[in-house]
Amino acid sequence: RLVREIAQDLRFQSSAVAALQEVAEAYLVGFFEGINLCAKHAERVAIMPKDIQLARRIRGGRA
């Protein structure tokens, strides 16, 4: 749905949309695994914004 909202003037094959969804889900799962590891390293069960910031820095993104 997000792809269709962003690219309203473009047409996508259903397999292309499925591939985008697969890649996005894989990225988010990996990202949240990293966030969870940051929380565990700090001996916490719940994630906090600082865990997200640290995970982004580790992955090479902006914090």
Rosetta silent file (secondary structure, phi, psi, omega in degrees, C-alpha in Angstrom):
SEQUENCE: RLVREIAQDLRFQSSAVAALQEVAEAYLVGFFEGINLCAKHAERVAIMPKDIQLARRIRGGRA
SCORE:     score description
SCORE:     0.000 S_00000001
   1 L     0.000  -41.499 -179.590    0.000    0.000    0.000 S_00000001
   2 H   -61.956  -42.465  178.967    2.819    2.413    0.845 S_00000001
   3 H   -59.666  -44.175 -179.002    4.481    1.841   -2.527 S_00000001
   4 H   -66.723  -32.839  177.575    1.232    2.601   -4.311 S_00000001
   5 H   -71.055  -40.628 -177.475    0.751    5.799   -2.263 S_00000001
   6 H   -72.958  -44.561 -174.913    4.286    7.045   -2.923 S_00000001
   7 L  -109.559   66.423 -176.341    4.454    6.121   -6.605 S_00000001
   8 L   -67.233  -29.050 -177.025    0.936    6.908   -7.775 S_00000001
   9 L   -88.107   -1.079 -177.775    2.028    7.605  -11.356 S_00000001
  10 L  -110.262  155.882  176.528    3.917    4.318  -11.717 S_00000001
  11 L  -113.103  140.750 -179.100    2.716    0.797  -12.309 S_00000001
  12 L  -125.760  141.742  170.515    4.248   -2.186  -10.540 S_00000001
  13 L   -71.599  149.963 -179.238    4.020   -5.880  -11.190 S_00000001
  14 H   -61.740  -31.837  178.445    2.636   -7.750   -8.209 S_00000001
  15 H   -68.349  -32.046  177.795    5.901   -9.707   -7.980 S_00000001
  16 H   -69.036  -41.767  177.691    7.846   -6.435   -7.694 S_00000001
  17 H   -64.378  -40.655  178.140    5.629   -5.241   -4.848 S_00000001
  18 H   -63.803  -39.320  178.507    6.034   -8.621   -3.145 S_00000001
  19 H   -65.669  -42.481  176.922    9.822   -8.376   -3.512 S_00000001
  20 H   -60.935  -41.453  179.167    9.835   -4.872   -2.005 S_00000001
  21 H   -64.057  -42.757 -179.696    7.746   -6.106    0.907 S_00000001
  22 H   -61.094  -45.285 -179.340   10.083   -9.050    1.485 S_00000001
  23 H   -66.642  -42.611  179.765   13.162   -6.824    1.521 S_00000001
  24 H   -62.949  -42.695  179.189   11.535   -4.227    3.786 S_00000001
  25 H   -65.044  -41.937  179.412   10.444   -6.892    6.263 S_00000001
  26 H   -62.895  -41.418  178.364   13.907   -8.491    6.286 S_00000001
  27 H   -62.011  -48.049 -177.418   15.520   -5.093    6.918 S_00000001
  28 H   -65.722  -38.973  177.915   13.146   -4.270    9.778 S_00000001
  29 H   -62.156  -46.656  178.458   13.529   -7.694   11.401 S_00000001
  30 H   -62.642  -40.948  179.767   17.321   -7.358   11.316 S_00000001
  31 H   -63.007  -46.022  179.791   17.145   -3.798   12.591 S_00000001
  32 H   -70.003  -28.149  173.048   14.907   -4.744   15.522 S_00000001
  33 H   -63.820  -41.950  176.689   17.150   -7.705   16.324 S_00000001
  34 H   -64.439  -41.595  177.431   20.015   -5.225   16.635 S_00000001
  35 H   -60.917  -43.746  179.684   17.909   -2.911   18.775 S_00000001
  36 H   -63.755  -39.075  177.297   17.012   -5.816   21.033 S_00000001
  37 H   -63.212  -38.311  177.258   20.686   -6.769   21.372 S_00000001
  38 H   -62.598  -41.668  178.518   21.484   -3.201   22.434 S_00000001
  39 H   -66.381  -42.656  179.063   18.807   -3.399   25.129 S_00000001
  40 H   -63.376  -38.850  178.818   20.042   -6.805   26.296 S_00000001
  41 H   -60.964  -33.541  177.780   23.613   -5.503   26.482 S_00000001
  42 L   -86.062    9.202  179.046   22.345   -2.798   28.843 S_00000001
  43 L    59.606   41.051  175.621   20.611   -5.568   30.845 S_00000001
  44 L  -120.528  154.812  177.430   17.151   -4.308   29.961 S_00000001
  45 L   -94.669  -39.683 -178.769   14.154   -6.177   28.580 S_00000001
  46 L   -87.723  143.973  176.203   12.367   -3.200   27.033 S_00000001
  47 L   -83.137  153.656  180.000   13.888   -1.241   24.174 S_00000001
  48 L  -130.686  164.150  179.236   14.430    2.491   24.519 S_00000001
  49 H   -54.222  -34.753  179.988   15.089    5.296   22.031 S_00000001
  50 H   -66.837  -25.819  174.989   18.795    5.156   22.860 S_00000001
  51 H   -68.933  -39.994  177.782   18.842    1.513   21.694 S_00000001
  52 H   -64.179  -44.329  179.799   17.422    2.590   18.344 S_00000001
  53 H   -62.312  -43.122  179.491   20.007    5.365   18.079 S_00000001
  54 H   -65.598  -43.209  179.101   22.852    2.984   18.904 S_00000001
  55 H   -61.662  -39.190  177.253   21.628    0.359   16.438 S_00000001
  56 H   -64.814  -41.904  178.999   21.454    3.009   13.716 S_00000001
  57 H   -64.221  -40.960  179.529   25.003    4.153   14.490 S_00000001
  58 H   -63.491  -39.367  179.856   26.278    0.580   14.412 S_00000001
  59 H   -75.926   -8.116  178.231   24.602    0.031   11.026 S_00000001
  60 L    95.351    9.560  178.238   26.213    3.201    9.712 S_00000001
  61 L   -93.282  177.759  176.634   23.123    5.401    9.683 S_00000001
  62 L   -76.747  147.127 -179.744   22.521    8.719   11.362 S_00000001
  63 L  -100.825    0.000    0.000   21.611    8.607   15.041 S_00000001
